[in-house]
CSV table of C-alpha atoms in Angstrom, one decimal:
chain,number,residue,atom,x,y,z
A,27,MET,CA,106.8,-1.8,51.8
A,28,PRO,CA,105.5,0.4,54.5
A,29,SER,CA,108.0,3.0,56.0
A,30,LEU,CA,108.9,2.8,59.7
A,31,ARG,CA,106.7,5.9,60.3
A,32,ASP,CA,103.7,4.3,58.7
A,33,THR,CA,104.3,1.0,60.7
A,34,ILE,CA,104.3,2.9,64.0
A,35,ALA,CA,101.3,5.0,63.0
A,36,ALA,CA,99.4,1.8,62.0
A,37,ASP,CA,100.2,-0.1,65.3
A,38,LEU,CA,99.1,3.1,67.5
A,39,ARG,CA,96.1,3.5,65.3
A,40,THR,CA,94.9,-0.2,65.8
A,41,GLN,CA,95.5,0.3,69.6
A,42,ILE,CA,93.3,3.4,69.5
A,43,THR,CA,90.5,1.9,67.5
A,44,ALA,CA,90.5,-1.3,69.4
A,45,GLY,CA,90.2,0.6,72.7
A,46,HIS,CA,93.4,-0.5,74.1
A,47,LEU,CA,94.3,3.2,74.2
A,48,GLN,CA,91.3,5.0,75.3
A,49,ALA,CA,90.0,8.6,74.8
A,50,GLY,CA,91.8,10.9,77.1
A,51,ALA,CA,94.7,8.5,77.9
A,52,ARG,CA,98.2,9.9,77.7
A,53,LEU,CA,100.6,8.1,75.4
A,54,PRO,CA,104.0,7.1,76.7
A,55,SER,CA,106.7,9.8,76.3
A,56,GLU,CA,108.2,10.4,72.9
A,57,PRO,CA,111.7,9.0,74.1
A,58,ARG,CA,110.0,6.0,75.6
A,59,LEU,CA,108.0,5.4,72.4
A,60,ALA,CA,111.1,5.8,70.2
A,61,ALA,CA,113.0,3.3,72.4
A,62,GLN,CA,110.0,0.8,72.2
A,63,TYR,CA,109.9,0.9,68.4
A,64,LYS,CA,113.7,1.2,68.0
A,65,VAL,CA,113.6,4.3,65.9
A,66,SER,CA,114.9,7.8,66.1
A,67,THR,CA,112.9,10.5,67.8
A,68,PRO,CA,112.2,12.4,64.5
A,69,THR,CA,110.8,9.2,63.0
A,70,LEU,CA,108.5,8.7,65.9
A,71,ARG,CA,107.4,12.3,65.7
A,72,ASN,CA,106.6,11.8,62.1
A,73,ALA,CA,104.3,8.8,62.9
A,74,LEU,CA,102.5,10.8,65.6
A,75,ALA,CA,102.0,13.6,63.2
A,76,LEU,CA,100.1,11.4,60.9
A,77,LEU,CA,97.8,10.5,63.8
A,78,GLN,CA,97.3,14.0,64.8
A,79,ALA,CA,96.3,14.9,61.1
A,80,GLU,CA,93.8,12.0,61.3
A,81,GLY,CA,92.4,13.5,64.5
A,82,LEU,CA,93.2,10.5,66.7
A,83,ILE,CA,95.6,12.3,69.1
A,84,ASP,CA,96.3,15.6,70.4
A,85,LYS,CA,99.8,17.1,71.3
A,86,ILE,CA,99.6,19.5,74.2
A,87,HIS,CA,102.8,21.5,74.6
A,88,GLY,CA,104.6,20.7,77.7
A,89,LYS,CA,102.3,17.8,78.7
A,90,GLY,CA,102.6,15.1,75.8
A,91,ASN,CA,100.4,13.4,73.4
A,92,TYR,CA,96.8,12.3,74.3
A,93,VAL,CA,94.2,10.1,72.6
A,94,ARG,CA,91.6,12.5,71.4
A,95,HIS,CA,87.9,12.1,72.3
A,96,PRO,CA,85.6,11.6,69.2
A,97,LEU,CA,85.0,14.7,67.4
A,98,ARG,CA,81.7,16.1,66.3
A,99,ARG,CA,81.4,16.8,62.6
A,100,LEU,CA,80.5,20.3,61.2
A,101,THR,CA,78.7,21.0,58.0
A,102,TYR,CA,79.0,24.4,56.4
A,103,ALA,CA,76.1,24.9,53.9
A,104,GLU,CA,74.5,28.0,52.4
A,105,GLY,CA,76.3,30.4,54.7
A,106,HIS,CA,75.6,28.6,58.0
A,107,LEU,CA,77.5,26.2,60.2
A,108,THR,CA,75.4,23.2,61.1
A,109,PRO,CA,76.8,20.9,63.8
A,110,ASP,CA,75.3,17.5,64.3
A,111,VAL,CA,74.7,18.1,68.0
A,112,ASP,CA,74.2,21.2,70.1
A,113,LEU,CA,77.3,23.2,70.7
A,114,HIS,CA,77.7,26.3,72.8
A,115,ILE,CA,79.1,29.6,71.4
A,116,THR,CA,80.9,32.4,73.3
A,117,ILE,CA,80.9,35.9,71.6
A,118,ARG,CA,83.4,38.7,72.5
A,119,THR,CA,83.1,42.2,70.8
A,120,THR,CA,85.9,44.6,70.2
A,121,ASN,CA,85.9,48.0,68.6
A,122,LEU,CA,88.7,48.7,66.1
A,123,ARG,CA,89.6,50.6,62.9
A,124,ALA,CA,89.6,49.3,59.4
A,125,HIS,CA,93.1,48.1,58.4
A,126,GLY,CA,94.8,45.8,56.0
A,127,ASP,CA,92.5,43.8,53.6
A,128,LEU,CA,89.5,44.7,55.6
A,129,ILE,CA,89.5,48.1,53.8
A,130,PRO,CA,88.9,46.7,50.2
A,131,LEU,CA,86.6,43.8,51.6
A,132,LEU,CA,84.2,46.3,53.4
A,133,LYS,CA,84.7,49.1,50.8
A,134,VAL,CA,85.4,51.7,53.5
A,135,PRO,CA,88.2,54.2,54.1
A,136,SER,CA,91.2,53.4,56.2
A,137,ARG,CA,90.6,53.5,60.0
A,138,THR,CA,86.9,53.5,59.6
A,139,PRO,CA,85.3,52.5,63.0
A,140,LEU,CA,84.3,48.7,63.0
A,141,THR,CA,83.0,46.3,65.5
A,142,GLU,CA,84.5,42.8,65.6
A,143,PHE,CA,82.5,39.9,66.9
A,144,LEU,CA,84.8,36.9,67.8
A,145,CYS,CA,82.7,33.7,67.9
A,146,LEU,CA,84.1,30.6,69.5
A,147,THR,CA,82.1,27.4,69.2
A,148,HIS,CA,82.9,24.7,71.9
A,149,GLN,CA,82.1,21.0,72.3
A,150,GLY,CA,82.2,20.8,76.1
A,151,GLU,CA,85.4,22.6,77.0
A,152,ARG,CA,87.1,22.0,73.8
A,153,PRO,CA,87.2,24.7,71.1
A,154,HIS,CA,85.5,23.6,67.9
A,155,SER,CA,85.6,26.4,65.4
A,156,MET,CA,85.9,30.2,65.2
A,157,ALA,CA,84.6,33.1,63.3
A,158,ARG,CA,85.5,36.8,63.2
A,159,ILE,CA,82.6,39.1,62.0
A,160,TYR,CA,83.2,42.7,61.1
A,161,VAL,CA,80.5,45.3,60.7
A,162,PRO,CA,80.8,49.2,60.2
A,163,ARG,CA,80.3,51.2,63.4
A,164,LEU,CA,78.3,54.2,62.0
A,165,GLU,CA,77.7,57.7,63.5
A,166,PRO,CA,74.2,58.4,64.6
A,167,ALA,CA,73.8,60.7,61.4
A,168,GLU,CA,74.4,57.6,59.3
A,169,LEU,CA,71.7,55.6,60.9
A,170,PRO,CA,69.4,53.6,60.3
A,171,TRP,CA,71.7,50.8,59.2
A,172,PRO,CA,71.7,48.8,57.1
A,173,ARG,CA,69.2,50.8,54.9
A,174,ALA,CA,68.3,47.5,53.0
A,175,GLY,CA,68.4,44.0,53.9
A,176,GLN,CA,71.1,41.4,52.8
A,177,ALA,CA,70.8,40.8,49.1
A,178,GLU,CA,74.1,39.2,48.0
A,179,THR,CA,76.7,37.0,49.7
A,180,ARG,CA,80.0,36.1,48.1
A,181,GLU,CA,82.1,33.4,49.7
A,182,VAL,CA,85.8,32.5,49.1
A,183,VAL,CA,86.8,29.1,50.5
A,184,ALA,CA,90.5,28.1,50.9
A,185,ALA,CA,92.3,25.2,52.5
A,186,ARG,CA,95.5,26.3,54.4
A,187,LEU,CA,97.6,25.8,57.6
A,188,PRO,CA,96.4,27.6,60.6
A,189,THR,CA,98.0,30.7,61.8
A,190,PRO,CA,99.8,30.5,65.3
A,191,GLU,CA,96.9,32.3,66.8
A,192,GLU,CA,94.3,29.9,65.2
A,193,ALA,CA,96.3,26.8,66.3
A,194,SER,CA,96.6,28.1,69.9
A,195,THR,CA,92.9,29.1,70.1
A,196,LEU,CA,91.5,25.9,68.6
A,197,ARG,CA,94.1,23.7,70.1
A,198,LEU,CA,95.2,22.4,66.7
A,199,SER,CA,98.4,21.0,65.4
A,200,THR,CA,100.2,23.5,63.1
A,201,THR,CA,100.3,20.8,60.5
A,202,LEU,CA,96.6,20.2,60.4
A,203,ALA,CA,94.9,22.1,57.5
A,204,VAL,CA,91.9,24.3,58.2
A,205,LEU,CA,89.1,25.5,56.0
A,206,ALA,CA,89.3,29.2,55.8
A,207,ILE,CA,86.0,30.8,54.5
A,208,THR,CA,85.7,34.6,53.9
A,209,ARG,CA,82.1,35.7,53.4
A,210,VAL,CA,81.1,39.2,52.2
A,211,SER,CA,77.4,40.2,52.5
A,212,ALA,CA,76.1,43.3,50.7
A,213,ASP,CA,72.6,45.0,50.5
A,214,ILE,CA,70.6,45.8,47.4
A,215,THR,CA,72.5,49.0,46.8
A,216,GLY,CA,75.9,47.0,46.7
A,217,ARG,CA,76.9,48.5,50.1
A,218,VAL,CA,78.9,45.9,52.2
A,219,ILE,CA,77.1,45.3,55.5
A,220,GLU,CA,79.2,42.3,56.9
A,221,VAL,CA,82.4,40.5,56.4
A,222,ALA,CA,82.9,37.1,58.1
A,223,ARG,CA,86.1,35.1,58.4
A,224,LEU,CA,85.5,31.5,59.5
A,225,THR,CA,88.2,29.1,60.5
A,226,LEU,CA,87.1,25.4,60.6
A,227,PRO,CA,89.4,22.4,61.5
A,228,GLY,CA,89.9,20.4,58.4
A,229,ASP,CA,89.5,17.1,60.3
A,230,ARG,CA,85.9,17.7,61.2
A,231,THR,CA,84.3,19.9,58.6
A,232,GLU,CA,82.7,19.3,55.3
A,233,ALA,CA,81.5,22.1,53.1
A,234,LEU,CA,78.2,21.5,51.2
A,235,PHE,CA,77.4,23.5,48.1
A,236,THR,CA,74.1,23.3,46.2
A,237,THR,CA,73.5,24.6,42.7
A,238,HIS,CA,70.0,25.5,41.6
A,239,HIS,CA,69.5,25.4,37.9
A,240,THR,CA,66.6,27.3,36.2
A,241,ILE,CA,65.2,25.6,33.1
A,242,GLU,CA,63.3,27.8,30.8
A,243,GLU,CA,60.8,26.2,28.4
A,244,ARG,CA,60.9,27.6,25.0
A,245,LYS,CA,57.6,28.3,23.3
A,246,THR,CA,57.1,27.0,19.8
A,247,GLU,CA,55.2,29.0,17.3
A,248,GLY,CA,52.2,27.2,15.9
């Protein structure tokens, strides 16, 4: 037998998918919905959390719950993010010093000068994904840089809950999982030339991995 939470979520989901509650519409207040369904406020919020996790509604602090506009899907494949439509990107640069786990990732001493590129992808006015890219900021005597082109890329992919900063920047529920990708690129000498950290909302992202197999033909002796 479905729980009260699931029953409420199913009813609201049907109203949204049938168009009775249209994209951008504000849902009735939580106390009003709780009274309508004759449940406690915590039970009602649990039902709304299900719809948030499915990407059907947004909860905006201080304003209420809104039916979400359809989201564009993102595909992450072979080190690149490929949206199914044109999205626009804003880039902000910051100079900082190597600290924390950036030190072993970039293989540089503590407080090495770095440049951070914060890349935010938007669909209209809505944030869609974010990436932080770190590169060493070298002294003139160390140039040209890099001395060799990118030769190897290593990626670590993890699913986790967003940090408070990520949830705020991407306007996500703190209960919605994100796909966190750490990408480390090195040149042919093994020197790390770039570290990228991508945060992709789990409700609109798929990761595509392709494995290329090499088949060697064995020669038979005559």
